[in-house]
């Protein structure tokens, strides 16, 4: 399986499509998942092109993980979630739908089941407010 540069996250990284941006640096873009499984569902998208974990450059991965941790802490602080899931899918049978590597931070609220993966679209104003709140805690 090879990397297809026409995937939707590559277009977002190039600025050709919009997103609810939380943070951007030379290594990654952090944005809200627009079909969230819970309030505050956030994606960390590395700029280095790879399809998923299997073809990622190990050095790019190790440079990315501190940001994943920072985002996890910021999401927890901004949402007051009781816990978080760090999720990453590899290939369609495993649930991958966008073929540019990304990590999900999914807040979990006690007593509230998670929504479906890539389910209903969230309200744009709510996503924008969450992006601001999470950015303020980074
Ligand atoms: P997966 O490839 O299975 O890890 O999932 C891709 C994720 O991207 C899903 O959780 C979708 O809800 C999310 N998603 C799809 N399109 C967009 C988009 N344009 N902006 C933000 N998130 C998206």
mmCIF file with all atom_site columns, C-alpha atoms and ligand atoms in Angstrom:
data_model
loop_
_atom_site.group_PDB
_atom_site.id
_atom_site.type_symbol
_atom_site.label_atom_id
_atom_site.label_alt_id
_atom_site.label_comp_id
_atom_site.label_asym_id
_atom_site.label_entity_id
_atom_site.label_seq_id
_atom_site.pdbx_PDB_ins_code
_atom_site.Cartn_x
_atom_site.Cartn_y
_atom_site.Cartn_z
_atom_site.occupancy
_atom_site.B_iso_or_equiv
_atom_site.pdbx_formal_charge
_atom_site.auth_seq_id
_atom_site.auth_comp_id
_atom_site.auth_asym_id
_atom_site.auth_atom_id
_atom_site.pdbx_PDB_model_num
ATOM   1   C CA  . UNK A 1 1   ? 0.000   0.000  0.000  1.00 0.00 ? 1   UNK A CA  1
ATOM   2   C CA  . UNK A 1 2   ? 1.432   3.368  -0.991 1.00 0.00 ? 2   UNK A CA  1
ATOM   3   C CA  . UNK A 1 3   ? 0.741   6.885  0.251  1.00 0.00 ? 3   UNK A CA  1
ATOM   4   C CA  . UNK A 1 4   ? -1.853  8.763  -1.826 1.00 0.00 ? 4   UNK A CA  1
ATOM   5   C CA  . UNK A 1 5   ? -1.189  12.524 -1.566 1.00 0.00 ? 5   UNK A CA  1
ATOM   6   C CA  . UNK A 1 6   ? -4.777  13.365 -2.570 1.00 0.00 ? 6   UNK A CA  1
ATOM   7   C CA  . UNK A 1 7   ? -6.161  12.238 0.821  1.00 0.00 ? 7   UNK A CA  1
ATOM   8   C CA  . UNK A 1 8   ? -8.277  14.739 2.777  1.00 0.00 ? 8   UNK A CA  1
ATOM   9   C CA  . UNK A 1 9   ? -5.735  15.348 5.563  1.00 0.00 ? 9   UNK A CA  1
ATOM   10  C CA  . UNK A 1 10  ? -2.989  16.133 3.013  1.00 0.00 ? 10  UNK A CA  1
ATOM   11  C CA  . UNK A 1 11  ? -5.360  18.754 1.557  1.00 0.00 ? 11  UNK A CA  1
ATOM   12  C CA  . UNK A 1 12  ? -6.007  20.193 5.035  1.00 0.00 ? 12  UNK A CA  1
ATOM   13  C CA  . UNK A 1 13  ? -2.235  20.303 5.703  1.00 0.00 ? 13  UNK A CA  1
ATOM   14  C CA  . UNK A 1 14  ? -1.757  22.243 2.434  1.00 0.00 ? 14  UNK A CA  1
ATOM   15  C CA  . UNK A 1 15  ? -4.524  24.670 3.435  1.00 0.00 ? 15  UNK A CA  1
ATOM   16  C CA  . UNK A 1 16  ? -6.746  23.584 0.543  1.00 0.00 ? 16  UNK A CA  1
ATOM   17  C CA  . UNK A 1 17  ? -9.543  22.532 2.918  1.00 0.00 ? 17  UNK A CA  1
ATOM   18  C CA  . UNK A 1 18  ? -10.602 24.147 6.224  1.00 0.00 ? 18  UNK A CA  1
ATOM   19  C CA  . UNK A 1 19  ? -10.265 22.710 9.711  1.00 0.00 ? 19  UNK A CA  1
ATOM   20  C CA  . UNK A 1 20  ? -10.862 23.684 13.330 1.00 0.00 ? 20  UNK A CA  1
ATOM   21  C CA  . UNK A 1 21  ? -7.183  24.181 14.125 1.00 0.00 ? 21  UNK A CA  1
ATOM   22  C CA  . UNK A 1 22  ? -5.904  23.779 17.682 1.00 0.00 ? 22  UNK A CA  1
ATOM   23  C CA  . UNK A 1 23  ? -2.170  24.056 16.984 1.00 0.00 ? 23  UNK A CA  1
ATOM   24  C CA  . UNK A 1 24  ? 0.338   23.948 14.154 1.00 0.00 ? 24  UNK A CA  1
ATOM   25  C CA  . UNK A 1 25  ? 4.129   23.719 14.181 1.00 0.00 ? 25  UNK A CA  1
ATOM   26  C CA  . UNK A 1 26  ? 6.796   22.449 11.792 1.00 0.00 ? 26  UNK A CA  1
ATOM   27  C CA  . UNK A 1 27  ? 6.014   18.810 12.644 1.00 0.00 ? 27  UNK A CA  1
ATOM   28  C CA  . UNK A 1 28  ? 2.241   18.566 12.982 1.00 0.00 ? 28  UNK A CA  1
ATOM   29  C CA  . UNK A 1 29  ? -1.240  20.006 12.772 1.00 0.00 ? 29  UNK A CA  1
ATOM   30  C CA  . UNK A 1 30  ? -3.673  19.464 15.636 1.00 0.00 ? 30  UNK A CA  1
ATOM   31  C CA  . UNK A 1 31  ? -7.378  19.832 14.822 1.00 0.00 ? 31  UNK A CA  1
ATOM   32  C CA  . UNK A 1 32  ? -10.836 18.887 16.031 1.00 0.00 ? 32  UNK A CA  1
ATOM   33  C CA  . UNK A 1 33  ? -12.386 15.723 14.593 1.00 0.00 ? 33  UNK A CA  1
ATOM   34  C CA  . UNK A 1 34  ? -15.539 17.010 12.869 1.00 0.00 ? 34  UNK A CA  1
ATOM   35  C CA  . UNK A 1 35  ? -17.364 13.688 13.448 1.00 0.00 ? 35  UNK A CA  1
ATOM   36  C CA  . UNK A 1 36  ? -16.406 13.360 17.122 1.00 0.00 ? 36  UNK A CA  1
ATOM   37  C CA  . UNK A 1 37  ? -16.931 10.221 19.186 1.00 0.00 ? 37  UNK A CA  1
ATOM   38  C CA  . UNK A 1 38  ? -17.150 12.478 22.251 1.00 0.00 ? 38  UNK A CA  1
ATOM   39  C CA  . UNK A 1 39  ? -16.888 16.188 23.132 1.00 0.00 ? 39  UNK A CA  1
ATOM   40  C CA  . UNK A 1 40  ? -13.280 17.281 22.541 1.00 0.00 ? 40  UNK A CA  1
ATOM   41  C CA  . UNK A 1 41  ? -12.235 14.482 20.122 1.00 0.00 ? 41  UNK A CA  1
ATOM   42  C CA  . UNK A 1 42  ? -8.950  15.803 18.725 1.00 0.00 ? 42  UNK A CA  1
ATOM   43  C CA  . UNK A 1 43  ? -6.597  14.631 15.962 1.00 0.00 ? 43  UNK A CA  1
ATOM   44  C CA  . UNK A 1 44  ? -2.811  14.995 15.792 1.00 0.00 ? 44  UNK A CA  1
ATOM   45  C CA  . UNK A 1 45  ? -1.721  14.886 12.139 1.00 0.00 ? 45  UNK A CA  1
ATOM   46  C CA  . UNK A 1 46  ? 2.034   14.747 11.452 1.00 0.00 ? 46  UNK A CA  1
ATOM   47  C CA  . UNK A 1 47  ? 3.248   16.728 8.449  1.00 0.00 ? 47  UNK A CA  1
ATOM   48  C CA  . UNK A 1 48  ? 5.608   13.922 7.390  1.00 0.00 ? 48  UNK A CA  1
ATOM   49  C CA  . UNK A 1 49  ? 3.687   11.935 4.791  1.00 0.00 ? 49  UNK A CA  1
ATOM   50  C CA  . UNK A 1 50  ? 2.889   8.334  5.641  1.00 0.00 ? 50  UNK A CA  1
ATOM   51  C CA  . UNK A 1 51  ? -0.179  6.190  5.161  1.00 0.00 ? 51  UNK A CA  1
ATOM   52  C CA  . UNK A 1 52  ? -0.232  5.029  8.780  1.00 0.00 ? 52  UNK A CA  1
ATOM   53  C CA  . UNK A 1 53  ? 2.034   3.675  11.539 1.00 0.00 ? 53  UNK A CA  1
ATOM   54  C CA  . UNK A 1 54  ? 3.387   0.868  9.362  1.00 0.00 ? 54  UNK A CA  1
ATOM   55  C CA  . UNK A 1 55  ? 5.212   3.081  6.842  1.00 0.00 ? 55  UNK A CA  1
ATOM   56  C CA  . UNK A 1 56  ? 6.004   6.021  9.158  1.00 0.00 ? 56  UNK A CA  1
ATOM   57  C CA  . UNK A 1 57  ? 9.573   7.209  9.630  1.00 0.00 ? 57  UNK A CA  1
ATOM   58  C CA  . UNK A 1 58  ? 10.690  6.186  13.179 1.00 0.00 ? 58  UNK A CA  1
ATOM   59  C CA  . UNK A 1 59  ? 12.436  9.530  13.729 1.00 0.00 ? 59  UNK A CA  1
ATOM   60  C CA  . UNK A 1 60  ? 9.327   11.479 12.729 1.00 0.00 ? 60  UNK A CA  1
ATOM   61  C CA  . UNK A 1 61  ? 7.299   9.311  15.110 1.00 0.00 ? 61  UNK A CA  1
ATOM   62  C CA  . UNK A 1 62  ? 9.589   9.881  18.058 1.00 0.00 ? 62  UNK A CA  1
ATOM   63  C CA  . UNK A 1 63  ? 9.565   13.627 17.415 1.00 0.00 ? 63  UNK A CA  1
ATOM   64  C CA  . UNK A 1 64  ? 5.756   13.567 17.383 1.00 0.00 ? 64  UNK A CA  1
ATOM   65  C CA  . UNK A 1 65  ? 4.968   11.689 20.595 1.00 0.00 ? 65  UNK A CA  1
ATOM   66  C CA  . UNK A 1 66  ? 5.769   14.551 23.017 1.00 0.00 ? 66  UNK A CA  1
ATOM   67  C CA  . UNK A 1 67  ? 3.157   16.626 21.171 1.00 0.00 ? 67  UNK A CA  1
ATOM   68  C CA  . UNK A 1 68  ? 0.642   13.774 21.452 1.00 0.00 ? 68  UNK A CA  1
ATOM   69  C CA  . UNK A 1 69  ? 1.181   13.838 25.222 1.00 0.00 ? 69  UNK A CA  1
ATOM   70  C CA  . UNK A 1 70  ? 0.846   17.654 25.373 1.00 0.00 ? 70  UNK A CA  1
ATOM   71  C CA  . UNK A 1 71  ? -2.397  17.509 23.420 1.00 0.00 ? 71  UNK A CA  1
ATOM   72  C CA  . UNK A 1 72  ? -3.742  14.716 25.660 1.00 0.00 ? 72  UNK A CA  1
ATOM   73  C CA  . UNK A 1 73  ? -3.093  16.849 28.749 1.00 0.00 ? 73  UNK A CA  1
ATOM   74  C CA  . UNK A 1 74  ? -4.609  19.942 27.150 1.00 0.00 ? 74  UNK A CA  1
ATOM   75  C CA  . UNK A 1 75  ? -7.733  18.060 26.024 1.00 0.00 ? 75  UNK A CA  1
ATOM   76  C CA  . UNK A 1 76  ? -8.177  16.632 29.538 1.00 0.00 ? 76  UNK A CA  1
ATOM   77  C CA  . UNK A 1 77  ? -7.774  20.068 31.104 1.00 0.00 ? 77  UNK A CA  1
ATOM   78  C CA  . UNK A 1 78  ? -10.068 21.800 28.615 1.00 0.00 ? 78  UNK A CA  1
ATOM   79  C CA  . UNK A 1 79  ? -12.871 19.225 28.705 1.00 0.00 ? 79  UNK A CA  1
ATOM   80  C CA  . UNK A 1 80  ? -12.650 17.950 32.292 1.00 0.00 ? 80  UNK A CA  1
ATOM   81  C CA  . UNK A 1 81  ? -12.928 14.424 30.848 1.00 0.00 ? 81  UNK A CA  1
ATOM   82  C CA  . UNK A 1 82  ? -12.649 11.509 33.286 1.00 0.00 ? 82  UNK A CA  1
ATOM   83  C CA  . UNK A 1 83  ? -10.249 9.671  30.985 1.00 0.00 ? 83  UNK A CA  1
ATOM   84  C CA  . UNK A 1 84  ? -8.853  9.649  27.450 1.00 0.00 ? 84  UNK A CA  1
ATOM   85  C CA  . UNK A 1 85  ? -8.307  7.113  24.723 1.00 0.00 ? 85  UNK A CA  1
ATOM   86  C CA  . UNK A 1 86  ? -5.341  7.356  22.363 1.00 0.00 ? 86  UNK A CA  1
ATOM   87  C CA  . UNK A 1 87  ? -6.402  5.576  19.161 1.00 0.00 ? 87  UNK A CA  1
ATOM   88  C CA  . UNK A 1 88  ? -4.740  5.011  15.806 1.00 0.00 ? 88  UNK A CA  1
ATOM   89  C CA  . UNK A 1 89  ? -6.094  2.778  13.021 1.00 0.00 ? 89  UNK A CA  1
ATOM   90  C CA  . UNK A 1 90  ? -4.030  0.961  10.391 1.00 0.00 ? 90  UNK A CA  1
ATOM   91  C CA  . UNK A 1 91  ? -5.724  -0.006 7.096  1.00 0.00 ? 91  UNK A CA  1
ATOM   92  C CA  . UNK A 1 92  ? -9.415  -0.205 6.271  1.00 0.00 ? 92  UNK A CA  1
ATOM   93  C CA  . UNK A 1 93  ? -10.189 -3.576 7.924  1.00 0.00 ? 93  UNK A CA  1
ATOM   94  C CA  . UNK A 1 94  ? -8.947  -2.068 11.213 1.00 0.00 ? 94  UNK A CA  1
ATOM   95  C CA  . UNK A 1 95  ? -11.188 0.990  10.811 1.00 0.00 ? 95  UNK A CA  1
ATOM   96  C CA  . UNK A 1 96  ? -8.865  3.460  9.037  1.00 0.00 ? 96  UNK A CA  1
ATOM   97  C CA  . UNK A 1 97  ? -10.803 5.801  6.754  1.00 0.00 ? 97  UNK A CA  1
ATOM   98  C CA  . UNK A 1 98  ? -8.259  8.581  6.068  1.00 0.00 ? 98  UNK A CA  1
ATOM   99  C CA  . UNK A 1 99  ? -4.939  7.288  4.767  1.00 0.00 ? 99  UNK A CA  1
ATOM   100 C CA  . UNK A 1 100 ? -2.547  9.865  6.234  1.00 0.00 ? 100 UNK A CA  1
ATOM   101 C CA  . UNK A 1 101 ? -1.172  8.939  9.673  1.00 0.00 ? 101 UNK A CA  1
ATOM   102 C CA  . UNK A 1 102 ? -3.039  10.533 12.590 1.00 0.00 ? 102 UNK A CA  1
ATOM   103 C CA  . UNK A 1 103 ? -3.580  9.939  16.292 1.00 0.00 ? 103 UNK A CA  1
ATOM   104 C CA  . UNK A 1 104 ? -6.966  10.352 17.973 1.00 0.00 ? 104 UNK A CA  1
ATOM   105 C CA  . UNK A 1 105 ? -7.313  11.738 21.485 1.00 0.00 ? 105 UNK A CA  1
ATOM   106 C CA  . UNK A 1 106 ? -10.843 10.757 22.537 1.00 0.00 ? 106 UNK A CA  1
ATOM   107 C CA  . UNK A 1 107 ? -12.116 12.105 25.875 1.00 0.00 ? 107 UNK A CA  1
ATOM   108 C CA  . UNK A 1 108 ? -14.184 9.665  27.931 1.00 0.00 ? 108 UNK A CA  1
ATOM   109 C CA  . UNK A 1 109 ? -16.853 10.908 30.353 1.00 0.00 ? 109 UNK A CA  1
ATOM   110 C CA  . UNK A 1 110 ? -17.975 8.522  33.078 1.00 0.00 ? 110 UNK A CA  1
ATOM   111 C CA  . UNK A 1 111 ? -21.465 7.198  32.350 1.00 0.00 ? 111 UNK A CA  1
ATOM   112 C CA  . UNK A 1 112 ? -21.481 8.464  28.731 1.00 0.00 ? 112 UNK A CA  1
ATOM   113 C CA  . UNK A 1 113 ? -20.867 5.866  26.006 1.00 0.00 ? 113 UNK A CA  1
ATOM   114 C CA  . UNK A 1 114 ? -18.644 6.917  23.097 1.00 0.00 ? 114 UNK A CA  1
ATOM   115 C CA  . UNK A 1 115 ? -20.370 7.700  19.797 1.00 0.00 ? 115 UNK A CA  1
ATOM   116 C CA  . UNK A 1 116 ? -19.742 5.745  16.608 1.00 0.00 ? 116 UNK A CA  1
ATOM   117 C CA  . UNK A 1 117 ? -16.382 6.087  14.835 1.00 0.00 ? 117 UNK A CA  1
ATOM   118 C CA  . UNK A 1 118 ? -16.723 8.785  12.101 1.00 0.00 ? 118 UNK A CA  1
ATOM   119 C CA  . UNK A 1 119 ? -20.425 9.214  13.018 1.00 0.00 ? 119 UNK A CA  1
ATOM   120 C CA  . UNK A 1 120 ? -22.469 12.460 13.073 1.00 0.00 ? 120 UNK A CA  1
ATOM   121 C CA  . UNK A 1 121 ? -20.985 15.889 12.284 1.00 0.00 ? 121 UNK A CA  1
ATOM   122 C CA  . UNK A 1 122 ? -20.573 18.271 15.222 1.00 0.00 ? 122 UNK A CA  1
ATOM   123 C CA  . UNK A 1 123 ? -21.730 21.881 15.371 1.00 0.00 ? 123 UNK A CA  1
ATOM   124 C CA  . UNK A 1 124 ? -19.069 24.220 13.888 1.00 0.00 ? 124 UNK A CA  1
ATOM   125 C CA  . UNK A 1 125 ? -19.434 26.852 16.615 1.00 0.00 ? 125 UNK A CA  1
ATOM   126 C CA  . UNK A 1 126 ? -18.962 24.197 19.295 1.00 0.00 ? 126 UNK A CA  1
ATOM   127 C CA  . UNK A 1 127 ? -15.889 22.789 17.517 1.00 0.00 ? 127 UNK A CA  1
ATOM   128 C CA  . UNK A 1 128 ? -14.402 26.289 17.177 1.00 0.00 ? 128 UNK A CA  1
ATOM   129 C CA  . UNK A 1 129 ? -14.915 26.952 20.904 1.00 0.00 ? 129 UNK A CA  1
ATOM   130 C CA  . UNK A 1 130 ? -13.345 23.597 21.830 1.00 0.00 ? 130 UNK A CA  1
ATOM   131 C CA  . UNK A 1 131 ? -10.344 24.287 19.561 1.00 0.00 ? 131 UNK A CA  1
ATOM   132 C CA  . UNK A 1 132 ? -9.796  27.622 21.342 1.00 0.00 ? 132 UNK A CA  1
ATOM   133 C CA  . UNK A 1 133 ? -10.133 26.060 24.807 1.00 0.00 ? 133 UNK A CA  1
ATOM   134 C CA  . UNK A 1 134 ? -7.740  23.214 24.056 1.00 0.00 ? 134 UNK A CA  1
ATOM   135 C CA  . UNK A 1 135 ? -5.227  25.629 22.458 1.00 0.00 ? 135 UNK A CA  1
ATOM   136 C CA  . UNK A 1 136 ? -5.365  27.754 25.609 1.00 0.00 ? 136 UNK A CA  1
ATOM   137 C CA  . UNK A 1 137 ? -4.280  24.717 27.671 1.00 0.00 ? 137 UNK A CA  1
ATOM   138 C CA  . UNK A 1 138 ? -1.398  23.660 25.383 1.00 0.00 ? 138 UNK A CA  1
HETATM 139 P P1  . LIG B 2 .   ? -9.507  6.968  10.827 1.00 0.00 ? 1   LIG B P1  1
HETATM 140 O O1  . LIG B 2 .   ? -8.857  7.077  9.495  1.00 0.00 ? 1   LIG B O1  1
HETATM 141 O O2  . LIG B 2 .   ? -10.397 5.777  10.930 1.00 0.00 ? 1   LIG B O2  1
HETATM 142 O O3  . LIG B 2 .   ? -8.560  7.024  11.982 1.00 0.00 ? 1   LIG B O3  1
HETATM 143 O O4  . LIG B 2 .   ? -10.508 8.161  11.012 1.00 0.00 ? 1   LIG B O4  1
HETATM 144 C C1  . LIG B 2 .   ? -10.412 9.402  10.397 1.00 0.00 ? 1   LIG B C1  1
HETATM 145 C C2  . LIG B 2 .   ? -11.059 10.385 11.309 1.00 0.00 ? 1   LIG B C2  1
HETATM 146 O O5  . LIG B 2 .   ? -11.078 11.632 10.658 1.00 0.00 ? 1   LIG B O5  1
HETATM 147 C C3  . LIG B 2 .   ? -12.496 10.065 11.712 1.00 0.00 ? 1   LIG B C3  1
HETATM 148 O O6  . LIG B 2 .   ? -12.600 10.078 13.123 1.00 0.00 ? 1   LIG B O6  1
HETATM 149 C C4  . LIG B 2 .   ? -13.306 11.190 11.059 1.00 0.00 ? 1   LIG B C4  1
HETATM 150 O O7  . LIG B 2 .   ? -14.378 11.567 11.878 1.00 0.00 ? 1   LIG B O7  1
HETATM 151 C C5  . LIG B 2 .   ? -12.287 12.279 10.912 1.00 0.00 ? 1   LIG B C5  1
HETATM 152 N N1  . LIG B 2 .   ? -12.490 13.191 9.793  1.00 0.00 ? 1   LIG B N1  1
HETATM 153 C C6  . LIG B 2 .   ? -12.869 12.894 8.531  1.00 0.00 ? 1   LIG B C6  1
HETATM 154 N N2  . LIG B 2 .   ? -12.872 14.001 7.756  1.00 0.00 ? 1   LIG B N2  1
HETATM 155 C C7  . LIG B 2 .   ? -12.477 15.023 8.559  1.00 0.00 ? 1   LIG B C7  1
HETATM 156 C C8  . LIG B 2 .   ? -12.265 16.414 8.356  1.00 0.00 ? 1   LIG B C8  1
HETATM 157 N N3  . LIG B 2 .   ? -12.487 16.993 7.159  1.00 0.00 ? 1   LIG B N3  1
HETATM 158 N N4  . LIG B 2 .   ? -11.861 17.170 9.390  1.00 0.00 ? 1   LIG B N4  1
HETATM 159 C C9  . LIG B 2 .   ? -11.641 16.603 10.611 1.00 0.00 ? 1   LIG B C9  1
HETATM 160 N N5  . LIG B 2 .   ? -11.813 15.294 10.871 1.00 0.00 ? 1   LIG B N5  1
HETATM 161 C C10 . LIG B 2 .   ? -12.237 14.510 9.860  1.00 0.00 ? 1   LIG B C10 1
#
